[in-house]
Amino acid sequence: MDMFSELDSARGSPKLTDIRAAFRLTGAQRAEAKWGLLFISPWLIGFAIFYLAPMVVSLLFSLYDFTLSAPDEARFIGLQNWSRMLFDDPNTWETLFVTFKFALISLPIGMVSAFLLAVLLNSQHLIGKNIFRTLFYAPTMVPLIAAILIWSRVLNPQTGWLNQLIQVTGIQAVGISGLRWLDDPNLIYIAYTFIGLWGIGNAILINLASLQGVPTELYEAASIDGAGWLRQLWSVTIPMVTPVIFYNLVLSVVGLLQFFIVPWVLNLGSGYPEGTTNFYMIYFYKQAFTFQNMGYGATLAWFMFIIGLAITIFLFATGRYWVYYAGESR
Amino acid sequence: MAEKKKKNDALTEFEIARRRRNLLLQAAITLGALVLLGVYLMPLLYGVVTSLKTKAQSADPSAPLLPSIAITFDYEGKNYDVLQVPTEAGVHEWALVKKGRRASQFVDPGNPDAGIIDWEGNWRALEPVWAPSVQWDNYPQAWNTIDFARLLFNTLVYAFVTMFGTVIASSCTAYGFARFNFPFKNLLFMVLIGTIVLPPAVTLVPTYAFFVNVLGWGGTWLPLIIPQMFGNAYNVFLLRQYFLTIPKEMEEAAQIDGAGRIRTFVSVILPQAVPALTAVSLFHFFFAWNDFFGPLIYLAGNRGANPITVGLTEFNGLYSSETQLILAAAIISMILPLAIFFLAQRVFIQGIVITGVDK
């Protein structure tokens, strides 16, 4: 079972009887519970100190006007940070818009590429599968910063190899009037998506493992029914790998919401070109750490948490209708 | 008899056609994969090649693809550029001695005694003559400029200290979830997995204020190391899945022999779980090698403590025109992770698959 299907099976709030039962354990059960809690205590303590407490404090911070350089002047201002963020600060919605726009371009390209590459790497007609698998995974091992630095030069309109490669196919790409990947507001998200494609190795791998798990009888049956390759892909393969697609989707959405490093390394979060790279996380960073505006920063962070939670809940709720789990009757 | 032979012929013909079709499909798909891989890895090749060029070549769009230098020629104690000069007798490779707007003077490096050659035309339109030359020096230069030894030391200390912490804490936690019943176990496990989708930003502001303002740990590694001593959801999940596959009988036997819970865990379970422990350690190592946001905010103002990621980013900001050095530094930073991956890929790939696929 993958992580999220485990989650699905554990779903449901504890019932009152469970709570009562928890306090009525026999001696042996009590001993076992004691050991269990002792073993999980490292995580439990860490969770309390580094997750639960900071989340609560973060929510409290959002009710204060609090600058780190002058902690003594912190004062309670109620919901003013929240109303400023939601109604008076145009940056909130602009940076959210930028983040979502990029996610809507980058997410489908990344997920479809990972799936199709997995199909290719699973093909019975491919010679040298293992070497291909290793090499297609290799860029994912390139440290992200190194990848960004290399891509930023490969995408150079004059000297970069990408434009020179495109030029070979007859399209005018090189030069001032060519494809200015990192300077053109219309191309910037595609350029960032390219960089992201160097990180889809994990998605390829779990897609691949899932493809290998599809029972061959299903293909044989479909083949007897006269289904061609494309039809088999659509009606057998894709439904069978929906759990993996779902898993990748949730992790990608959460990751993209926090998109930060690429624009930071390329232009220190200046938003260049024309504000198209003012991502929400960059704005949060500036408020919280550049301006040391802890109260407002905490508000922005909590808002991001709420949005992420809403999307995750939405995905899990709709996932019931399109994610197929073997052995479940619907 | 004749009829049977005919049938056989038809069969082999069919078989031949099938094989031919398969062969063709194999060739087409493998070739397609090769082209795709070539495009996918092209930036890596570009990075290696460009890191071996001179600064001048890396900035010149009309320069050759492979590392080269523009040839010069010593003439009467001075160094002159050799250019490609078109004349009526074809293109000559001559050294430009005296520049003029409409006409310039050249010397033929093959026959300098012949003296000055006058040539009419604009020398600015002439292309230099390139000869292959690999600038291995870029690597030591990048290494020293960025003080890579220092960055590497910081990164390795961080990676190993947190690796031990997180692997120990995660395996204890995983064992607790795998083998024991306790109240609210499902709920707690749900919370654990839930932390994966929790944006770190939501806990960051108070944590930062606490570490930096209350404890005064700004500019040190402590705020980065301590939170990782308590395990993390991915590692716990992976290890728990692995522990679940270990037969319970082994522990029961150990307990009959009088071993306590902790002894059993350390001497029976952990030795069985070496592949999973290796995978988790590797994951953590790569995470630490890539960690950027934490060091960026906590180490601000203490450049001596920078890890590779932040060091590279600062280097890129300061030397952005030195493309060849930046690429050399980037290549240096990927050697260790790539080497480890190629050596340990089997264990590593298994680990990724366990966390992501129904099995």
XYZ file of N, CA and C in Angstrom, chain B residues 129-354:
678
model
N 40.600 32.389 -35.829
C 40.917 30.980 -36.090
C 40.947 30.260 -34.744
N 40.174 29.164 -34.642
C 40.102 28.430 -33.380
C 40.914 27.155 -33.454
N 41.520 26.805 -32.339
C 42.177 25.502 -32.248
C 41.675 24.833 -30.975
N 41.434 23.503 -31.018
C 40.922 22.816 -29.826
C 41.858 23.016 -28.642
N 41.274 23.328 -27.496
C 42.071 23.514 -26.293
C 41.149 23.406 -25.096
N 41.480 22.525 -24.179
C 40.603 22.252 -23.045
C 41.141 22.958 -21.806
N 40.304 23.747 -21.168
C 40.734 24.532 -20.002
C 40.484 23.758 -18.707
N 41.307 22.738 -18.450
C 41.134 21.976 -17.201
C 41.289 22.882 -15.985
N 42.060 23.953 -16.166
C 42.324 24.892 -15.077
C 41.067 25.475 -14.452
N 39.974 25.504 -15.224
C 38.735 26.075 -14.697
C 38.311 25.379 -13.405
N 38.582 24.066 -13.329
C 38.110 23.321 -12.162
C 38.840 23.722 -10.880
N 40.190 23.659 -10.859
C 40.854 24.157 -9.647
C 40.524 25.624 -9.356
N 40.369 26.393 -10.415
C 40.078 27.810 -10.196
C 38.703 27.990 -9.538
N 37.705 27.244 -10.043
C 36.362 27.320 -9.452
C 36.405 26.811 -8.012
N 37.098 25.687 -7.821
C 37.214 25.076 -6.491
C 37.763 26.081 -5.489
N 38.831 26.806 -5.881
C 39.456 27.748 -4.957
C 38.639 29.015 -4.778
N 38.104 29.546 -5.877
C 37.352 30.794 -5.793
C 36.157 30.652 -4.869
N 35.484 29.513 -4.970
C 34.254 29.319 -4.187
C 34.591 28.771 -2.790
N 35.871 28.422 -2.575
C 36.310 27.757 -1.338
C 35.499 26.488 -1.114
N 35.563 25.627 -2.110
C 34.691 24.456 -2.102
C 34.973 23.521 -0.935
N 36.232 23.440 -0.532
C 36.574 22.539 0.578
C 35.749 22.890 1.819
N 35.633 24.189 2.065
C 34.867 24.667 3.218
C 33.383 24.309 3.066
N 32.817 24.595 1.882
C 31.407 24.286 1.631
C 31.150 22.796 1.785
N 32.064 22.005 1.244
C 31.910 20.558 1.289
C 31.938 20.070 2.732
N 32.880 20.606 3.507
C 32.987 20.215 4.910
C 31.675 20.532 5.641
N 31.181 21.757 5.475
C 29.923 22.147 6.138
C 28.784 21.225 5.732
N 28.673 20.967 4.428
C 27.576 20.140 3.939
C 27.674 18.719 4.474
N 28.889 18.169 4.470
C 29.045 16.781 4.918
C 28.750 16.634 6.408
N 29.239 17.582 7.220
C 28.960 17.506 8.658
C 27.455 17.543 8.885
N 26.807 18.500 8.231
C 25.355 18.624 8.358
C 24.664 17.332 7.933
N 25.067 16.803 6.767
C 24.400 15.614 6.229
C 24.569 14.427 7.175
N 25.788 14.209 7.683
C 26.006 13.004 8.485
C 25.400 13.114 9.880
N 25.554 14.265 10.513
C 24.980 14.406 11.855
C 23.470 14.197 11.795
N 22.796 14.866 10.851
C 21.338 14.736 10.796
C 20.934 13.356 10.293
N 21.786 12.731 9.490
C 21.447 11.403 8.996
C 21.344 10.430 10.166
N 22.330 10.446 11.056
C 22.281 9.537 12.197
C 21.050 9.836 13.048
N 20.812 11.091 13.313
C 19.669 11.459 14.137
C 18.362 10.975 13.538
N 18.165 11.294 12.262
C 16.860 11.001 11.687
C 16.669 9.505 11.485
N 17.739 8.772 11.181
C 17.572 7.331 10.965
C 17.254 6.627 12.286
N 17.937 7.020 13.358
C 17.653 6.396 14.655
C 16.220 6.707 15.096
N 15.855 7.986 15.056
C 14.510 8.369 15.501
C 13.438 7.741 14.612
N 13.671 7.734 13.300
C 12.662 7.193 12.394
C 12.499 5.700 12.569
N 13.588 4.985 12.800
C 13.412 3.535 12.915
C 12.725 3.167 14.222
N 13.032 3.878 15.318
C 12.281 3.625 16.568
C 10.792 3.846 16.338
N 10.468 4.984 15.756
C 9.067 5.328 15.531
C 8.393 4.301 14.621
N 9.098 3.920 13.575
C 8.527 2.961 12.631
C 8.255 1.626 13.325
N 9.176 1.225 14.196
C 8.998 -0.034 14.922
C 7.777 0.060 15.834
N 7.621 1.191 16.499
C 6.446 1.391 17.344
C 5.150 1.235 16.567
N 5.103 1.835 15.373
C 3.880 1.748 14.562
C 3.701 0.362 13.950
N 4.810 -0.343 13.710
C 4.697 -1.623 13.024
C 4.289 -2.749 13.960
N 4.691 -2.693 15.229
C 4.558 -3.877 16.067
C 3.660 -3.728 17.300
N 3.326 -2.526 17.688
C 2.615 -2.382 18.957
C 1.227 -1.792 18.760
N 0.359 -2.176 19.656
C -0.956 -1.552 19.674
C -0.999 -0.548 20.805
N -1.495 0.622 20.496
C -1.660 1.610 21.556
C -2.824 2.516 21.175
N -3.376 3.213 22.165
C -4.558 4.033 21.874
C -4.256 5.073 20.790
N -5.239 5.291 19.924
C -5.158 6.324 18.874
C -4.023 6.083 17.886
N -3.647 4.808 17.718
C -2.548 4.512 16.814
C -2.868 4.984 15.391
N -4.098 4.673 14.908
C -4.448 5.070 13.538
C -4.453 6.584 13.377
N -5.003 7.234 14.373
C -5.074 8.698 14.302
C -3.663 9.282 14.249
N -2.790 8.775 15.120
C -1.420 9.298 15.153
C -0.697 9.019 13.838
N -0.952 7.846 13.279
C -0.301 7.527 12.019
C -0.792 8.460 10.911
N -2.087 8.758 10.955
C -2.661 9.693 9.989
C -2.009 11.073 10.116
N -1.824 11.490 11.352
C -1.193 12.793 11.588
C 0.228 12.796 11.031
N 0.928 11.674 11.288
C 2.297 11.552 10.793
C 2.346 11.720 9.274
N 1.509 10.969 8.563
C 1.498 11.066 7.094
C 1.040 12.462 6.672
N 0.113 13.020 7.445
C -0.397 14.357 7.120
C 0.692 15.420 7.108
N 1.750 15.218 7.905
C 2.803 16.244 7.946
C 3.503 16.382 6.593
N 3.358 15.363 5.729
C 3.979 15.452 4.405
C 3.374 16.586 3.591
N 2.075 16.773 3.718
C 1.436 17.812 2.912
C 1.347 19.144 3.653
N 1.969 19.221 4.812
C 1.953 20.479 5.563
C 3.052 21.409 5.040
N 2.704 22.622 4.581
C 3.761 23.516 4.116
C 4.651 23.931 5.284
N 5.963 23.780 5.169
C 6.863 24.119 6.277
C 6.718 25.578 6.706
N 6.253 26.424 5.804
C 6.137 27.846 6.128
C 5.275 28.081 7.359
N 4.262 27.238 7.550
C 3.287 27.505 8.605
C 3.898 27.338 10.002
N 5.000 26.580 10.094
C 5.650 26.446 11.399
C 6.915 27.298 11.478
N 7.290 27.885 10.362
C 8.612 28.493 10.248
C 8.777 29.774 11.057
N 7.762 30.641 11.027
C 7.929 31.960 11.626
C 8.190 31.882 13.138
N 7.361 31.168 13.903
C 7.653 31.080 15.340
C 8.938 30.314 15.620
N 9.202 29.263 14.839
C 10.421 28.491 15.045
C 11.635 29.386 14.844
N 11.580 30.182 13.787
C 12.681 31.100 13.494
C 12.850 32.115 14.620
N 11.734 32.711 15.042
C 11.799 33.715 16.108
C 12.378 33.105 17.372
N 11.970 31.856 17.650
C 12.444 31.178 18.853
C 13.949 30.900 18.776
N 14.378 30.294 17.694
C 15.796 29.946 17.549
C 16.690 31.190 17.512
N 16.257 32.179 16.721
C 17.136 33.312 16.486
C 17.053 34.339 17.616
N 15.826 34.671 18.041
C 15.692 35.735 19.039
C 15.811 35.258 20.478
N 15.165 34.120 20.761
C 15.169 33.640 22.142
C 16.482 32.936 22.457
N 16.900 32.009 21.573
C 18.109 31.243 21.862
C 19.371 31.886 21.279
N 19.205 32.834 20.356
C 20.366 33.497 19.760
C 21.199 32.578 18.891
N 20.553 31.645 18.183
C 21.272 30.675 17.366
C 21.359 31.073 15.899
N 21.054 32.322 15.578
C 21.170 32.771 14.183
C 22.606 32.631 13.721
N 22.817 32.192 12.484
C 24.167 32.045 11.958
C 24.839 30.752 12.377
N 24.138 29.884 13.126
C 24.715 28.585 13.479
C 23.894 27.470 12.835
N 24.454 26.264 12.903
C 23.770 25.113 12.305
C 22.721 24.498 13.228
N 22.712 24.906 14.497
C 21.818 24.243 15.458
C 20.343 24.253 15.042
N 19.809 25.405 14.572
C 18.387 25.372 14.207
C 18.097 24.448 13.028
N 19.128 24.105 12.262
C 18.913 23.206 11.126
C 19.033 21.757 11.556
N 19.883 21.510 12.543
C 20.157 20.127 12.925
C 19.110 19.598 13.909
N 18.810 20.373 14.932
C 17.966 19.845 16.012
C 16.583 19.364 15.545
N 15.863 20.127 14.718
C 14.528 19.629 14.330
C 14.576 18.308 13.564
N 15.744 17.943 13.032
C 15.795 16.702 12.256
C 16.156 15.494 13.091
N 16.274 15.694 14.405
C 16.634 14.589 15.280
C 15.407 13.787 15.701
N 14.228 14.108 15.140
C 12.991 13.482 15.629
C 12.280 12.648 14.570
N 12.946 12.339 13.488
C 12.325 11.485 12.487
C 11.447 12.257 11.529
N 11.192 11.667 10.375
C 10.260 12.317 9.454
C 9.378 11.297 8.772
N 8.262 11.778 8.242
C 7.187 10.886 7.816
C 7.605 9.907 6.725
N 8.328 10.390 5.707
C 8.739 9.495 4.626
C 9.546 8.323 5.175
N 10.541 8.654 6.002
C 11.424 7.620 6.524
C 10.663 6.636 7.397
N 9.803 7.180 8.271
C 9.037 6.296 9.154
C 8.178 5.367 8.316
N 7.530 5.922 7.306
C 6.642 5.092 6.487
C 7.417 3.970 5.817
N 8.530 4.333 5.192
C 9.311 3.330 4.471
C 9.800 2.228 5.410
N 10.316 2.646 6.570
C 10.841 1.655 7.510
C 9.724 0.794 8.078
N 8.574 1.419 8.359
C 7.454 0.628 8.884
C 7.047 -0.446 7.880
N 6.927 -0.053 6.599
C 6.556 -1.039 5.575
C 7.546 -2.204 5.594
N 8.804 -1.882 5.776
C 9.819 -2.929 5.762
C 9.713 -3.803 7.003
N 9.549 -3.165 8.166
C 9.440 -3.941 9.412
C 8.246 -4.897 9.358
N 7.171 -4.468 8.698
C 5.978 -5.318 8.637
C 6.256 -6.626 7.901
N 7.248 -6.628 7.020
C 7.533 -7.852 6.268
C 8.442 -8.817 7.034
N 9.006 -8.352 8.160
C 9.886 -9.236 8.933
C 9.026 -10.144 9.817
N 9.223 -11.481 9.737
C 8.355 -12.391 10.497
C 8.447 -12.140 12.010
N 7.284 -12.182 12.658
C 7.234 -11.934 14.103
C 7.952 -13.011 14.913
N 8.037 -14.213 14.316
C 8.611 -15.349 15.055
C 10.030 -15.043 15.534
N 10.761 -14.269 14.722
C 12.148 -13.995 15.092
C 12.214 -13.212 16.397
N 11.290 -12.248 16.540
C 11.288 -11.475 17.783
C 10.852 -12.334 18.959
N 9.846 -13.187 18.684
C 9.346 -14.026 19.772
C 10.444 -14.949 20.283
N 11.215 -15.469 19.337
C 12.324 -16.345 19.735
C 13.318 -15.584 20.610
N 13.619 -14.364 20.207
C 14.573 -13.549 20.969
C 14.029 -13.274 22.360
N 12.693 -13.047 22.443
C 12.120 -12.724 23.744
C 12.095 -13.929 24.667
N 11.883 -15.112 24.062
C 11.930 -16.323 24.872
C 13.331 -16.491 25.455
N 14.320 -16.109 24.654
C 15.706 -16.169 25.136
C 16.008 -15.089 26.170
N 15.025 -14.278 26.488
C 15.191 -13.310 27.554
C 15.573 -11.912 27.134
N 15.557 -11.643 25.826
C 15.900 -10.290 25.370
C 14.730 -9.343 25.615
N 15.019 -8.125 26.062
C 13.979 -7.133 26.264
C 13.555 -6.526 24.936
N 12.574 -5.604 25.020
C 12.055 -4.989 23.792
C 13.136 -4.256 23.011
N 13.952 -3.518 23.755
C 14.955 -2.694 23.068
C 16.044 -3.581 22.474
N 16.468 -4.602 23.275
C 17.451 -5.552 22.767
C 16.946 -6.201 21.484
N 15.681 -6.654 21.519
C 15.094 -7.308 20.346
C 15.156 -6.384 19.136
N 14.770 -5.146 19.366
C 14.742 -4.181 18.273
C 16.143 -3.981 17.693
N 17.120 -3.807 18.578
C 18.469 -3.478 18.111
C 19.155 -4.694 17.498
N 18.978 -5.888 18.133
C 19.788 -7.014 17.665
C 19.033 -7.944 16.712
N 17.701 -7.839 16.640
C 16.968 -8.711 15.710
C 16.430 -7.914 14.531
N 15.719 -6.844 14.817
C 15.031 -6.115 13.745
C 16.005 -5.307 12.888
N 16.804 -4.481 13.508
C 17.666 -3.598 12.729
C 18.599 -4.340 11.765
N 19.242 -5.446 12.210
C 20.106 -6.148 11.250
C 19.333 -6.693 10.046
N 18.052 -7.002 10.265
C 17.230 -7.504 9.159
C 16.872 -6.408 8.163
N 16.922 -5.170 8.641
C 16.364 -4.077 7.852
C 17.440 -3.235 7.181
N 18.626 -3.818 7.019
C 19.735 -3.025 6.461
C 19.398 -2.362 5.112
N 18.750 -3.089 4.169
C 18.436 -2.415 2.901
C 17.569 -1.165 3.093
N 16.542 -1.283 3.946
C 15.656 -0.141 4.167
C 16.397 0.986 4.879
N 17.248 0.609 5.843
C 18.016 1.642 6.553
C 18.970 2.354 5.599
N 19.544 1.591 4.677
C 20.435 2.203 3.689
C 19.656 3.184 2.817
N 18.492 2.733 2.348
C 17.685 3.603 1.483
C 17.352 4.907 2.203
N 16.920 4.791 3.453
C 16.541 5.981 4.211
C 17.752 6.898 4.415
N 18.915 6.283 4.705
C 20.114 7.099 4.886
C 20.456 7.847 3.599
N 20.347 7.145 2.483
C 20.649 7.791 1.199
C 19.678 8.941 0.932
N 18.383 8.665 1.143
C 17.391 9.741 0.927
C 17.772 10.960 1.734
N 18.121 10.711 2.986
C 18.436 11.846 3.839
C 19.686 12.559 3.367
N 20.670 11.784 2.959
C 21.911 12.395 2.479
C 21.620 13.329 1.300
N 20.826 12.865 0.353
C 20.513 13.705 -0.811
C 19.687 14.914 -0.403
N 18.772 14.706 0.544
C 17.990 15.842 1.048
C 18.932 16.902 1.623
N 19.871 16.452 2.471
C 20.765 17.399 3.133
C 21.660 18.101 2.109
N 22.118 17.357 1.125
C 22.985 17.901 0.099
C 22.261 19.011 -0.679
N 20.948 18.886 -0.792
C 20.143 19.841 -1.555
C 19.505 20.922 -0.711
N 19.541 20.781 0.616
C 18.766 21.678 1.466
C 19.209 23.124 1.233
N 18.240 23.980 1.004
C 18.569 25.357 0.624
C 17.862 26.380 1.504
N 16.561 26.194 1.687
C 15.780 27.236 2.352
C 16.205 27.440 3.804
N 16.371 26.346 4.526
C 16.782 26.437 5.932
C 18.110 27.161 6.088
N 19.171 26.663 5.411
C 20.464 27.361 5.498
C 20.366 28.824 5.061
N 19.543 29.097 4.046
C 19.414 30.468 3.555
C 18.946 31.408 4.661
N 17.925 30.978 5.433
C 17.418 31.910 6.443
C 18.216 31.862 7.741
N 18.672 30.677 8.147
C 19.322 30.597 9.463
C 20.791 31.001 9.430
N 21.460 30.808 8.298
C 22.890 31.102 8.261
C 23.177 32.487 7.707
N 22.110 33.247 7.424
C 22.300 34.567 6.832
C 23.315 35.351 7.652
N 24.305 35.937 6.989
C 25.290 36.746 7.693
C 26.501 35.976 8.167
N 26.491 34.647 8.032
C 27.654 33.874 8.432
C 28.117 33.043 7.240
N 28.860 33.680 6.351
C 29.196 33.014 5.089
C 30.099 31.816 5.291
N 30.906 31.825 6.362
C 31.814 30.709 6.613
C 31.070 29.415 6.887
N 29.798 29.507 7.273
C 29.030 28.313 7.616
C 28.208 27.789 6.440
N 28.286 28.462 5.296
C 27.420 28.094 4.171
C 27.617 26.654 3.708
N 26.506 26.008 3.331
C 26.621 24.728 2.646
C 26.824 24.975 1.148
N 26.978 23.896 0.398
C 27.242 24.020 -1.039
C 26.137 24.793 -1.750
N 24.877 24.477 -1.413
C 23.764 25.104 -2.152
C 23.815 26.625 -2.062
N 23.936 27.145 -0.847
C 23.929 28.600 -0.668
C 25.215 29.203 -1.235
N 26.342 28.489 -1.042
C 27.607 28.972 -1.591
C 27.567 29.117 -3.100
N 26.996 28.113 -3.762
C 26.882 28.154 -5.222
C 26.007 29.324 -5.669
N 24.921 29.542 -4.948
C 24.004 30.613 -5.324
C 24.683 31.974 -5.194
N 25.431 32.146 -4.100
C 26.144 33.420 -3.928
C 27.212 33.591 -5.009
N 27.899 32.511 -5.307
C 28.933 32.522 -6.343
C 28.320 32.955 -7.681
N 27.157 32.410 -7.972
C 26.462 32.751 -9.217
C 26.115 34.235 -9.259
N 25.751 34.793 -8.112
C 25.424 36.210 -8.070
C 26.655 37.086 -8.260
N 27.793 36.660 -7.667
C 28.994 37.499 -7.716
C 29.752 37.381 -9.028
N 29.735 36.187 -9.634
C 30.560 35.956 -10.818
C 29.710 35.602 -12.026
N 28.553 36.249 -12.172
C 27.604 35.766 -13.171
C 28.158 35.790 -14.586
N 29.182 36.598 -14.860
C 29.707 36.619 -16.224
C 30.740 35.523 -16.467
N 31.211 34.890 -15.395
C 32.216 33.827 -15.539
C 31.502 32.491 -15.720
N 30.796 32.361 -16.836
C 29.996 31.162 -17.083
C 30.778 29.875 -16.865
N 32.004 29.855 -17.368
C 32.767 28.595 -17.326
C 33.068 28.196 -15.884
N 33.330 29.181 -14.999
C 33.628 28.845 -13.601
C 32.364 28.392 -12.873
N 31.236 29.066 -13.160
C 29.984 28.692 -12.507
C 29.595 27.268 -12.895
N 29.754 26.955 -14.175
C 29.406 25.600 -14.605
C 30.374 24.578 -14.012
N 31.644 24.934 -13.933
C 32.599 24.006 -13.310
C 32.206 23.745 -11.857
N 31.843 24.808 -11.139
C 31.418 24.635 -9.745
C 30.161 23.777 -9.658
N 29.225 24.006 -10.577
C 27.988 23.212 -10.577
C 28.300 21.738 -10.813
N 29.213 21.477 -11.733
C 29.576 20.071 -12.021
C 30.252 19.447 -10.791
N 31.146 20.205 -10.160
C 31.818 19.684 -8.963
C 30.774 19.271 -7.923
N 29.734 20.111 -7.782
C 28.747 19.859 -6.727
C 27.883 18.639 -7.013
N 27.867 18.145 -8.262
C 26.983 17.009 -8.543
C 27.739 15.687 -8.595
N 29.066 15.743 -8.520
C 29.840 14.509 -8.696
C 29.521 13.484 -7.607
N 29.544 13.934 -6.344
C 29.341 12.981 -5.256
C 27.937 12.350 -5.289
N 26.859 13.169 -5.365
C 25.531 12.546 -5.425
C 25.372 11.601 -6.606
N 25.867 11.979 -7.774
C 25.715 11.098 -8.937
C 26.500 9.804 -8.740
N 27.707 9.909 -8.174
C 28.504 8.710 -7.964
C 27.795 7.765 -6.993
N 27.284 8.331 -5.895
C 26.584 7.484 -4.920
C 25.374 6.830 -5.566
N 24.654 7.605 -6.360
C 23.466 7.049 -7.016
C 23.833 5.877 -7.924
N 24.855 6.049 -8.742
C 25.207 4.970 -9.665
C 25.667 3.724 -8.908
N 26.319 3.922 -7.761
C 26.802 2.772 -7.002
C 25.679 2.071 -6.248
N 24.714 2.843 -5.758
C 23.720 2.261 -4.846
C 22.323 2.296 -5.433
N 22.214 2.331 -6.753
C 20.890 2.595 -7.321
C 19.831 1.547 -6.971
N 20.224 0.293 -6.810
C 19.206 -0.731 -6.589
C 18.440 -0.481 -5.275
N 19.209 -0.311 -4.208
C 18.611 -0.056 -2.892
C 17.782 1.226 -2.935
N 18.358 2.208 -3.579
C 17.746 3.525 -3.637
C 16.397 3.485 -4.358
N 16.389 2.835 -5.516
C 15.172 2.800 -6.322
C 14.085 2.001 -5.620
N 14.476 0.913 -4.950
C 13.495 0.135 -4.186
C 12.803 1.011 -3.148
N 13.598 1.831 -2.485
C 13.046 2.698 -1.449
C 11.996 3.640 -1.998
N 12.277 4.242 -3.145
C 11.308 5.171 -3.743
C 10.031 4.435 -4.094
N 10.194 3.244 -4.637
C 9.025 2.489 -5.081
C 8.146 2.109 -3.886
N 8.753 1.739 -2.759
C 7.959 1.335 -1.593
C 7.046 2.465 -1.123
